[in-house]
Every structure is written in structure tokens, then in C-alpha cells.
Amino acid sequence: MSLATGIVLTAASFLLGAQFTHWSVDHRTLWTKPVSQTTITNSLVYYSNLSLSITDTGQIKWVLRIVHLVALIGFIGLLTKLRKSSVTVVFDLASLVLFLTSLIVHIAHVIPLLSTIPTTAIAFDPTLPITFSTGTLAFKSTASIIRTIQSIASLNAIISVTLTGLIGLQLAQIGIERSLDRTDSEPDSISIPARATIVQGPKKTSADQSLLLRLQPRNPLDIRPASSLNP
């Protein structure tokens, strides 16, 4: 595993852990029907504090700056990996798309919705308008606030899924690269066929050849020349 891959995995894991902190209020907002007053109150308090931390100068703002710094480091790590051509570059391209998707969702959707979260207490009656101190509107109904909180929870779930996919792609890339390195390190084995062994029998001597000639059958009609007949 290269240094750039380790940086990307560390940054993505850190950001995914930061997203899981929202799950303490998001899971009830998304999966509880109907949404109770306690669920909305807890989500409103949580996201109100998170919205204030964007403009506040307290300790929470420094935590957010650390999160943004880690995201920047992870993005630089992905760009560094893309500069090195590899057979597994498709994994880095897909990881970059997922990482950019999570950043765009957070910057273009989550942060604007956080700015509309009221900082005052709300009544749970959906028909009752309320006044809040942040945002561009003067009045906002409770039903609209509930939809805003549910939208933020859904967007956080999308970001978590994209970061999980990014980590999965990087781990798959590591496995494939190790498999390729293992294949390249093995010596090429060439199968050499065994030589055929010719089994030779014992050599024939002159005595064996003369015995073989004596044992050969003769044709009884064989006519010999007169010179060969005995007197």
C-alpha cells in the first residue's frame, strides 16, 4: 500500500466517522413514523448548535476546520494517486467521483439548509408559524422545519454511502495490486518434456547370427547349382 492510498483511506475513514455523529438524531428522523415531538426537538437542538458553530468562534468551529482540513488532504491524496499511471487507475477515478459527490452534497445542500434552522424553540403544531433568528425568511411553519431536518438527515446518509463506497474501492484496489505484484514476482515456469529413453537389447554376436541362419527354414524345391552337389 502506497503512502497516498493510506492518506486517502485515513481521510475517508475520519470523514465517515464524523458523519456517524449525525446518526444519533438522523436515524429516528428517517426511520420513525410518525415523527415524535422529542425526535424533532433533539434534532433541532443538535442542528441549531451545528449551524451556530459555522459562524461562531468557539471550540466547535475549530473542530469543523479540522474536518475541512482532513477533506482537503484526502482530495490532494486522490489527485496524487491519479498522477501515477497504473492498471488500477479506474479505482482512483471512481473514488474521486464519489469524493467530489460527497463534497458537493455537503457544500451545496447541507450547509444552506443548516442556515435555515431556527435557533428558537418551536411548537410541535404543524399549522403554527414560528419566528426564528437565522435565515432569509421571517416566518416558517413547523412542518417546513420538519421537512428541512429530514432533508438534512437524508443528505447525511448519501454522504455516508459515498464515503463507504470510496473506502471499499480503495481496499479493492489494494487487493488487486497485491495480486498483480505476487504474479509478477513468481518466476516463469517452462515445462521441459522428458527425453524419450530408448531401451536397447543385448548386442548380437557372430555366433548368434550363424545360429540364426541355420535355424531359418529352407524351401524343399530350392534348386542348387550342380557344383554345389556332392559327388
PDB file of C-alpha atoms in Angstrom:
ATOM      1  CA  MET A   1       0.000   0.000   0.000  1.00  0.00           C
ATOM      2  CA  SER A   2       1.399   3.372  -1.017  1.00  0.00           C
ATOM      3  CA  LEU A   3       1.531   6.482   1.147  1.00  0.00           C
ATOM      4  CA  ALA A   4      -1.107   8.253  -0.952  1.00  0.00           C
ATOM      5  CA  THR A   5      -3.500   5.328  -0.549  1.00  0.00           C
ATOM      6  CA  GLY A   6      -3.008   5.395   3.212  1.00  0.00           C
ATOM      7  CA  ILE A   7      -3.736   9.127   3.295  1.00  0.00           C
ATOM      8  CA  VAL A   8      -6.928   8.688   1.268  1.00  0.00           C
ATOM      9  CA  LEU A   9      -8.147   5.818   3.459  1.00  0.00           C
ATOM     10  CA  THR A  10      -7.383   7.735   6.658  1.00  0.00           C
ATOM     11  CA  ALA A  11      -9.148  10.880   5.455  1.00  0.00           C
ATOM     12  CA  ALA A  12     -12.207   8.986   4.200  1.00  0.00           C
ATOM     13  CA  SER A  13     -12.470   6.980   7.429  1.00  0.00           C
ATOM     14  CA  PHE A  14     -12.221  10.161   9.504  1.00  0.00           C
ATOM     15  CA  LEU A  15     -14.935  11.890   7.477  1.00  0.00           C
ATOM     16  CA  LEU A  16     -17.161   8.812   7.667  1.00  0.00           C
ATOM     17  CA  GLY A  17     -16.758   8.776  11.436  1.00  0.00           C
ATOM     18  CA  ALA A  18     -17.695  12.453  11.550  1.00  0.00           C
ATOM     19  CA  GLN A  19     -20.852  11.664   9.575  1.00  0.00           C
ATOM     20  CA  PHE A  20     -21.796   8.927  12.018  1.00  0.00           C
ATOM     21  CA  THR A  21     -22.075  11.533  14.778  1.00  0.00           C
ATOM     22  CA  HIS A  22     -25.171  12.856  12.980  1.00  0.00           C
ATOM     23  CA  TRP A  23     -26.727   9.396  13.044  1.00  0.00           C
ATOM     24  CA  SER A  24     -27.617   9.838  16.722  1.00  0.00           C
ATOM     25  CA  VAL A  25     -30.503  12.094  15.652  1.00  0.00           C
ATOM     26  CA  ASP A  26     -30.868  11.204  11.977  1.00  0.00           C
ATOM     27  CA  HIS A  27     -31.913   7.572  12.396  1.00  0.00           C
ATOM     28  CA  ARG A  28     -35.047   8.482  14.330  1.00  0.00           C
ATOM     29  CA  THR A  29     -35.857  11.280  11.923  1.00  0.00           C
ATOM     30  CA  LEU A  30     -35.609   8.985   8.903  1.00  0.00           C
ATOM     31  CA  TRP A  31     -36.956   5.678  10.177  1.00  0.00           C
ATOM     32  CA  THR A  32     -39.532   6.653  12.804  1.00  0.00           C
ATOM     33  CA  LYS A  33     -43.126   7.092  11.639  1.00  0.00           C
ATOM     34  CA  PRO A  34     -44.756   9.277  12.810  1.00  0.00           C
ATOM     35  CA  VAL A  35     -42.035  11.622  13.961  1.00  0.00           C
ATOM     36  CA  SER A  36     -42.434  12.383  17.640  1.00  0.00           C
ATOM     37  CA  GLN A  37     -42.024  15.741  19.319  1.00  0.00           C
ATOM     38  CA  THR A  38     -38.956  14.532  21.205  1.00  0.00           C
ATOM     39  CA  THR A  39     -37.264  13.476  17.966  1.00  0.00           C
ATOM     40  CA  ILE A  40     -37.842  16.856  16.328  1.00  0.00           C
ATOM     41  CA  THR A  41     -36.727  18.724  19.435  1.00  0.00           C
ATOM     42  CA  ASN A  42     -33.486  16.747  19.715  1.00  0.00           C
ATOM     43  CA  SER A  43     -32.737  17.172  16.010  1.00  0.00           C
ATOM     44  CA  LEU A  44     -33.492  20.877  16.161  1.00  0.00           C
ATOM     45  CA  VAL A  45     -31.208  21.429  19.148  1.00  0.00           C
ATOM     46  CA  TYR A  46     -28.427  19.397  17.533  1.00  0.00           C
ATOM     47  CA  TYR A  47     -28.553  21.127  14.166  1.00  0.00           C
ATOM     48  CA  SER A  48     -29.071  24.550  15.722  1.00  0.00           C
ATOM     49  CA  ASN A  49     -25.793  24.150  17.588  1.00  0.00           C
ATOM     50  CA  LEU A  50     -24.147  22.889  14.413  1.00  0.00           C
ATOM     51  CA  SER A  51     -25.486  25.867  12.476  1.00  0.00           C
ATOM     52  CA  LEU A  52     -24.191  28.301  15.084  1.00  0.00           C
ATOM     53  CA  SER A  53     -20.776  26.633  15.010  1.00  0.00           C
ATOM     54  CA  ILE A  54     -20.348  27.656  11.367  1.00  0.00           C
ATOM     55  CA  THR A  55     -20.256  31.344  12.311  1.00  0.00           C
ATOM     56  CA  ASP A  56     -19.234  31.013  15.948  1.00  0.00           C
ATOM     57  CA  THR A  57     -15.642  31.369  17.126  1.00  0.00           C
ATOM     58  CA  GLY A  58     -15.850  28.686  19.793  1.00  0.00           C
ATOM     59  CA  GLN A  59     -14.278  25.261  20.035  1.00  0.00           C
ATOM     60  CA  ILE A  60     -16.817  23.651  17.694  1.00  0.00           C
ATOM     61  CA  LYS A  61     -15.649  25.876  14.861  1.00  0.00           C
ATOM     62  CA  TRP A  62     -12.117  24.580  15.272  1.00  0.00           C
ATOM     63  CA  VAL A  63     -13.468  21.038  15.048  1.00  0.00           C
ATOM     64  CA  LEU A  64     -15.164  21.916  11.758  1.00  0.00           C
ATOM     65  CA  ARG A  65     -11.934  23.417  10.470  1.00  0.00           C
ATOM     66  CA  ILE A  66     -10.146  20.169  11.254  1.00  0.00           C
ATOM     67  CA  VAL A  67     -12.816  18.266   9.315  1.00  0.00           C
ATOM     68  CA  HIS A  68     -12.391  20.589   6.332  1.00  0.00           C
ATOM     69  CA  LEU A  69      -8.602  20.228   6.513  1.00  0.00           C
ATOM     70  CA  VAL A  70      -8.862  16.435   6.510  1.00  0.00           C
ATOM     71  CA  ALA A  71     -11.179  16.605   3.489  1.00  0.00           C
ATOM     72  CA  LEU A  72      -8.644  18.780   1.657  1.00  0.00           C
ATOM     73  CA  ILE A  73      -5.814  16.363   2.475  1.00  0.00           C
ATOM     74  CA  GLY A  74      -7.865  13.433   1.186  1.00  0.00           C
ATOM     75  CA  PHE A  75      -8.628  15.287  -2.042  1.00  0.00           C
ATOM     76  CA  ILE A  76      -4.939  16.059  -2.578  1.00  0.00           C
ATOM     77  CA  GLY A  77      -4.111  12.409  -1.912  1.00  0.00           C
ATOM     78  CA  LEU A  78      -6.513  11.281  -4.630  1.00  0.00           C
ATOM     79  CA  LEU A  79      -5.052  13.750  -7.117  1.00  0.00           C
ATOM     80  CA  THR A  80      -1.564  12.495  -6.268  1.00  0.00           C
ATOM     81  CA  LYS A  81      -2.611   8.918  -6.984  1.00  0.00           C
ATOM     82  CA  LEU A  82      -4.103   9.918 -10.322  1.00  0.00           C
ATOM     83  CA  ARG A  83      -0.778  11.368 -11.461  1.00  0.00           C
ATOM     84  CA  LYS A  84       0.807   7.928 -11.248  1.00  0.00           C
ATOM     85  CA  SER A  85      -0.422   5.843 -14.146  1.00  0.00           C
ATOM     86  CA  SER A  86      -1.442   2.352 -13.094  1.00  0.00           C
ATOM     87  CA  VAL A  87      -3.546  -0.510 -14.346  1.00  0.00           C
ATOM     88  CA  THR A  88      -5.928   0.146 -11.446  1.00  0.00           C
ATOM     89  CA  VAL A  89      -6.411   3.849 -12.196  1.00  0.00           C
ATOM     90  CA  VAL A  90     -10.132   3.223 -12.733  1.00  0.00           C
ATOM     91  CA  PHE A  91     -10.489   2.709  -8.974  1.00  0.00           C
ATOM     92  CA  ASP A  92      -8.944   6.117  -8.300  1.00  0.00           C
ATOM     93  CA  LEU A  93     -11.213   7.784 -10.855  1.00  0.00           C
ATOM     94  CA  ALA A  94     -14.307   6.229  -9.292  1.00  0.00           C
ATOM     95  CA  SER A  95     -13.077   7.199  -5.817  1.00  0.00           C
ATOM     96  CA  LEU A  96     -12.566  10.786  -6.973  1.00  0.00           C
ATOM     97  CA  VAL A  97     -16.122  10.919  -8.332  1.00  0.00           C
ATOM     98  CA  LEU A  98     -17.537   9.654  -5.025  1.00  0.00           C
ATOM     99  CA  PHE A  99     -15.397  12.064  -3.015  1.00  0.00           C
ATOM    100  CA  LEU A 100     -16.455  15.043  -5.126  1.00  0.00           C
ATOM    101  CA  THR A 101     -20.080  13.934  -4.824  1.00  0.00           C
ATOM    102  CA  SER A 102     -19.886  13.952  -1.034  1.00  0.00           C
ATOM    103  CA  LEU A 103     -18.225  17.380  -1.021  1.00  0.00           C
ATOM    104  CA  ILE A 104     -20.780  18.869  -3.412  1.00  0.00           C
ATOM    105  CA  VAL A 105     -23.701  17.480  -1.423  1.00  0.00           C
ATOM    106  CA  HIS A 106     -22.283  18.909   1.797  1.00  0.00           C
ATOM    107  CA  ILE A 107     -21.355  22.335   0.428  1.00  0.00           C
ATOM    108  CA  ALA A 108     -24.276  22.912  -1.952  1.00  0.00           C
ATOM    109  CA  HIS A 109     -27.106  21.368   0.067  1.00  0.00           C
ATOM    110  CA  VAL A 110     -26.327  20.638   3.716  1.00  0.00           C
ATOM    111  CA  ILE A 111     -24.758  23.980   4.633  1.00  0.00           C
ATOM    112  CA  PRO A 112     -27.565  26.090   3.034  1.00  0.00           C
ATOM    113  CA  LEU A 113     -30.168  24.009   4.866  1.00  0.00           C
ATOM    114  CA  LEU A 114     -28.324  24.445   8.150  1.00  0.00           C
ATOM    115  CA  SER A 115     -28.545  28.209   7.734  1.00  0.00           C
ATOM    116  CA  THR A 116     -32.356  27.957   7.733  1.00  0.00           C
ATOM    117  CA  ILE A 117     -32.559  26.075  11.034  1.00  0.00           C
ATOM    118  CA  PRO A 118     -34.179  28.295  13.688  1.00  0.00           C
ATOM    119  CA  THR A 119     -32.413  28.902  16.967  1.00  0.00           C
ATOM    120  CA  THR A 120     -35.594  29.458  18.984  1.00  0.00           C
ATOM    121  CA  ALA A 121     -37.910  26.850  20.445  1.00  0.00           C
ATOM    122  CA  ILE A 122     -40.732  25.641  18.233  1.00  0.00           C
ATOM    123  CA  ALA A 123     -44.212  24.328  18.871  1.00  0.00           C
ATOM    124  CA  PHE A 124     -44.982  20.899  17.524  1.00  0.00           C
ATOM    125  CA  ASP A 125     -48.238  22.005  15.910  1.00  0.00           C
ATOM    126  CA  PRO A 126     -47.507  21.911  12.135  1.00  0.00           C
ATOM    127  CA  THR A 127     -50.037  24.678  11.462  1.00  0.00           C
ATOM    128  CA  LEU A 128     -48.442  27.130  13.857  1.00  0.00           C
ATOM    129  CA  PRO A 129     -45.920  29.525  12.236  1.00  0.00           C
ATOM    130  CA  ILE A 130     -42.861  30.431  14.239  1.00  0.00           C
ATOM    131  CA  THR A 131     -40.278  33.179  14.191  1.00  0.00           C
ATOM    132  CA  PHE A 132     -36.606  32.285  14.002  1.00  0.00           C
ATOM    133  CA  SER A 133     -33.492  34.398  14.162  1.00  0.00           C
ATOM    134  CA  THR A 134     -31.491  32.916  11.285  1.00  0.00           C
ATOM    135  CA  GLY A 135     -32.271  32.583   7.617  1.00  0.00           C
ATOM    136  CA  THR A 136     -33.775  34.838   4.994  1.00  0.00           C
ATOM    137  CA  LEU A 137     -37.454  34.379   5.911  1.00  0.00           C
ATOM    138  CA  ALA A 138     -39.290  35.848   8.881  1.00  0.00           C
ATOM    139  CA  PHE A 139     -41.787  33.049   9.447  1.00  0.00           C
ATOM    140  CA  LYS A 140     -41.585  29.335   8.953  1.00  0.00           C
ATOM    141  CA  SER A 141     -44.052  26.619   9.874  1.00  0.00           C
ATOM    142  CA  THR A 142     -43.186  23.624  11.997  1.00  0.00           C
ATOM    143  CA  ALA A 143     -43.958  21.270   9.097  1.00  0.00           C
ATOM    144  CA  SER A 144     -41.399  23.091   6.975  1.00  0.00           C
ATOM    145  CA  ILE A 145     -38.803  22.745   9.721  1.00  0.00           C
ATOM    146  CA  ILE A 146     -39.521  19.013   9.957  1.00  0.00           C
ATOM    147  CA  ARG A 147     -39.005  18.658   6.219  1.00  0.00           C
ATOM    148  CA  THR A 148     -35.740  20.583   6.487  1.00  0.00           C
ATOM    149  CA  ILE A 149     -34.461  18.308   9.248  1.00  0.00           C
ATOM    150  CA  GLN A 150     -35.466  15.210   7.280  1.00  0.00           C
ATOM    151  CA  SER A 151     -33.725  16.581   4.192  1.00  0.00           C
ATOM    152  CA  ILE A 152     -30.516  17.139   6.146  1.00  0.00           C
ATOM    153  CA  ALA A 153     -30.707  13.601   7.523  1.00  0.00           C
ATOM    154  CA  SER A 154     -31.188  12.178   4.019  1.00  0.00           C
ATOM    155  CA  LEU A 155     -28.247  14.159   2.654  1.00  0.00           C
ATOM    156  CA  ASN A 156     -26.045  12.961   5.510  1.00  0.00           C
ATOM    157  CA  ALA A 157     -26.994   9.382   4.634  1.00  0.00           C
ATOM    158  CA  ILE A 158     -25.995   9.992   0.999  1.00  0.00           C
ATOM    159  CA  ILE A 159     -22.617  11.344   2.094  1.00  0.00           C
ATOM    160  CA  SER A 160     -22.064   8.316   4.334  1.00  0.00           C
ATOM    161  CA  VAL A 161     -22.850   5.930   1.473  1.00  0.00           C
ATOM    162  CA  THR A 162     -20.450   7.688  -0.915  1.00  0.00           C
ATOM    163  CA  LEU A 163     -17.628   7.641   1.636  1.00  0.00           C
ATOM    164  CA  THR A 164     -18.252   3.959   2.343  1.00  0.00           C
ATOM    165  CA  GLY A 165     -18.066   3.240  -1.386  1.00  0.00           C
ATOM    166  CA  LEU A 166     -14.816   5.199  -1.616  1.00  0.00           C
ATOM    167  CA  ILE A 167     -13.240   3.126   1.157  1.00  0.00           C
ATOM    168  CA  GLY A 168     -14.442  -0.074  -0.500  1.00  0.00           C
ATOM    169  CA  LEU A 169     -12.900   0.920  -3.833  1.00  0.00           C
ATOM    170  CA  GLN A 170      -9.558   1.730  -2.247  1.00  0.00           C
ATOM    171  CA  LEU A 171      -9.472  -1.591  -0.383  1.00  0.00           C
ATOM    172  CA  ALA A 172     -10.337  -3.446  -3.589  1.00  0.00           C
ATOM    173  CA  GLN A 173      -7.530  -1.606  -5.373  1.00  0.00           C
ATOM    174  CA  ILE A 174      -5.055  -2.673  -2.696  1.00  0.00           C
ATOM    175  CA  GLY A 175      -6.113  -6.299  -3.077  1.00  0.00           C
ATOM    176  CA  ILE A 176      -5.762  -6.256  -6.859  1.00  0.00           C
ATOM    177  CA  GLU A 177      -2.362  -4.548  -6.745  1.00  0.00           C
ATOM    178  CA  ARG A 178      -1.056  -7.139  -4.283  1.00  0.00           C
ATOM    179  CA  SER A 179      -2.344  -9.919  -6.501  1.00  0.00           C
ATOM    180  CA  LEU A 180      -0.586  -8.405  -9.525  1.00  0.00           C
ATOM    181  CA  ASP A 181       2.658  -7.959  -7.588  1.00  0.00           C
ATOM    182  CA  ARG A 182       2.509 -11.574  -6.428  1.00  0.00           C
ATOM    183  CA  THR A 183       2.008 -12.733 -10.003  1.00  0.00           C
ATOM    184  CA  ASP A 184       4.923 -10.645 -11.292  1.00  0.00           C
ATOM    185  CA  SER A 185       7.277 -11.891  -8.567  1.00  0.00           C
ATOM    186  CA  GLU A 186       6.743 -15.565  -9.410  1.00  0.00           C
ATOM    187  CA  PRO A 187       9.369 -16.991 -11.882  1.00  0.00           C
ATOM    188  CA  ASP A 188       8.169 -18.145 -15.243  1.00  0.00           C
ATOM    189  CA  SER A 189       7.962 -21.919 -15.192  1.00  0.00           C
ATOM    190  CA  ILE A 190       8.624 -23.605 -18.565  1.00  0.00           C
ATOM    191  CA  SER A 191       7.773 -27.279 -18.721  1.00  0.00           C
ATOM    192  CA  ILE A 192      10.547 -29.256 -20.433  1.00  0.00           C
ATOM    193  CA  PRO A 193       9.372 -32.628 -21.709  1.00  0.00           C
ATOM    194  CA  ALA A 194      11.350 -35.603 -20.565  1.00  0.00           C
ATOM    195  CA  ARG A 195      13.597 -37.211 -23.128  1.00  0.00           C
ATOM    196  CA  ALA A 196      12.434 -40.482 -24.502  1.00  0.00           C
ATOM    197  CA  THR A 197      14.603 -43.343 -23.337  1.00  0.00           C
ATOM    198  CA  ILE A 198      15.399 -45.950 -25.942  1.00  0.00           C
ATOM    199  CA  VAL A 199      15.857 -49.351 -24.421  1.00  0.00           C
ATOM    200  CA  GLN A 200      18.338 -51.377 -26.402  1.00  0.00           C
ATOM    201  CA  GLY A 201      18.614 -55.086 -26.121  1.00  0.00           C
ATOM    202  CA  PRO A 202      21.835 -57.053 -25.869  1.00  0.00           C
ATOM    203  CA  LYS A 203      24.074 -56.895 -28.904  1.00  0.00           C
ATOM    204  CA  LYS A 204      24.073 -59.897 -31.154  1.00  0.00           C
ATOM    205  CA  THR A 205      27.363 -61.709 -31.621  1.00  0.00           C
ATOM    206  CA  SER A 206      28.609 -63.554 -34.743  1.00  0.00           C
ATOM    207  CA  ALA A 207      27.800 -66.911 -33.135  1.00  0.00           C
ATOM    208  CA  ASP A 208      24.190 -65.854 -32.616  1.00  0.00           C
ATOM    209  CA  GLN A 209      23.912 -64.733 -36.223  1.00  0.00           C
ATOM    210  CA  SER A 210      25.256 -68.042 -37.565  1.00  0.00           C
ATOM    211  CA  LEU A 211      22.832 -69.944 -35.352  1.00  0.00           C
ATOM    212  CA  LEU A 212      20.003 -67.830 -36.682  1.00  0.00           C
ATOM    213  CA  LEU A 213      20.957 -68.662 -40.264  1.00  0.00           C
ATOM    214  CA  ARG A 214      20.974 -72.388 -39.510  1.00  0.00           C
ATOM    215  CA  LEU A 215      17.540 -72.257 -38.000  1.00  0.00           C
ATOM    216  CA  GLN A 216      15.962 -70.482 -40.968  1.00  0.00           C
ATOM    217  CA  PRO A 217      13.593 -72.797 -42.900  1.00  0.00           C
ATOM    218  CA  ARG A 218      14.627 -73.808 -46.411  1.00  0.00           C
ATOM    219  CA  ASN A 219      12.418 -74.327 -49.418  1.00  0.00           C
ATOM    220  CA  PRO A 220      12.433 -78.040 -50.401  1.00  0.00           C
ATOM    221  CA  LEU A 221      12.107 -77.095 -54.078  1.00  0.00           C
ATOM    222  CA  ASP A 222      15.198 -74.995 -53.888  1.00  0.00           C
ATOM    223  CA  ILE A 223      17.409 -75.994 -56.821  1.00  0.00           C
ATOM    224  CA  ARG A 224      21.044 -75.782 -56.113  1.00  0.00           C
ATOM    225  CA  PRO A 225      23.674 -75.492 -58.760  1.00  0.00           C
ATOM    226  CA  ALA A 226      25.465 -78.684 -59.854  1.00  0.00           C
ATOM    227  CA  SER A 227      28.740 -77.505 -58.490  1.00  0.00           C
ATOM    228  CA  SER A 228      27.246 -77.494 -55.040  1.00  0.00           C
ATOM    229  CA  LEU A 229      26.182 -81.208 -55.186  1.00  0.00           C
ATOM    230  CA  ASN A 230      28.399 -83.823 -53.550  1.00  0.00           C
ATOM    231  CA  PRO A 231      29.917 -86.468 -55.950  1.00  0.00           C
TER     232      PRO A 231
END
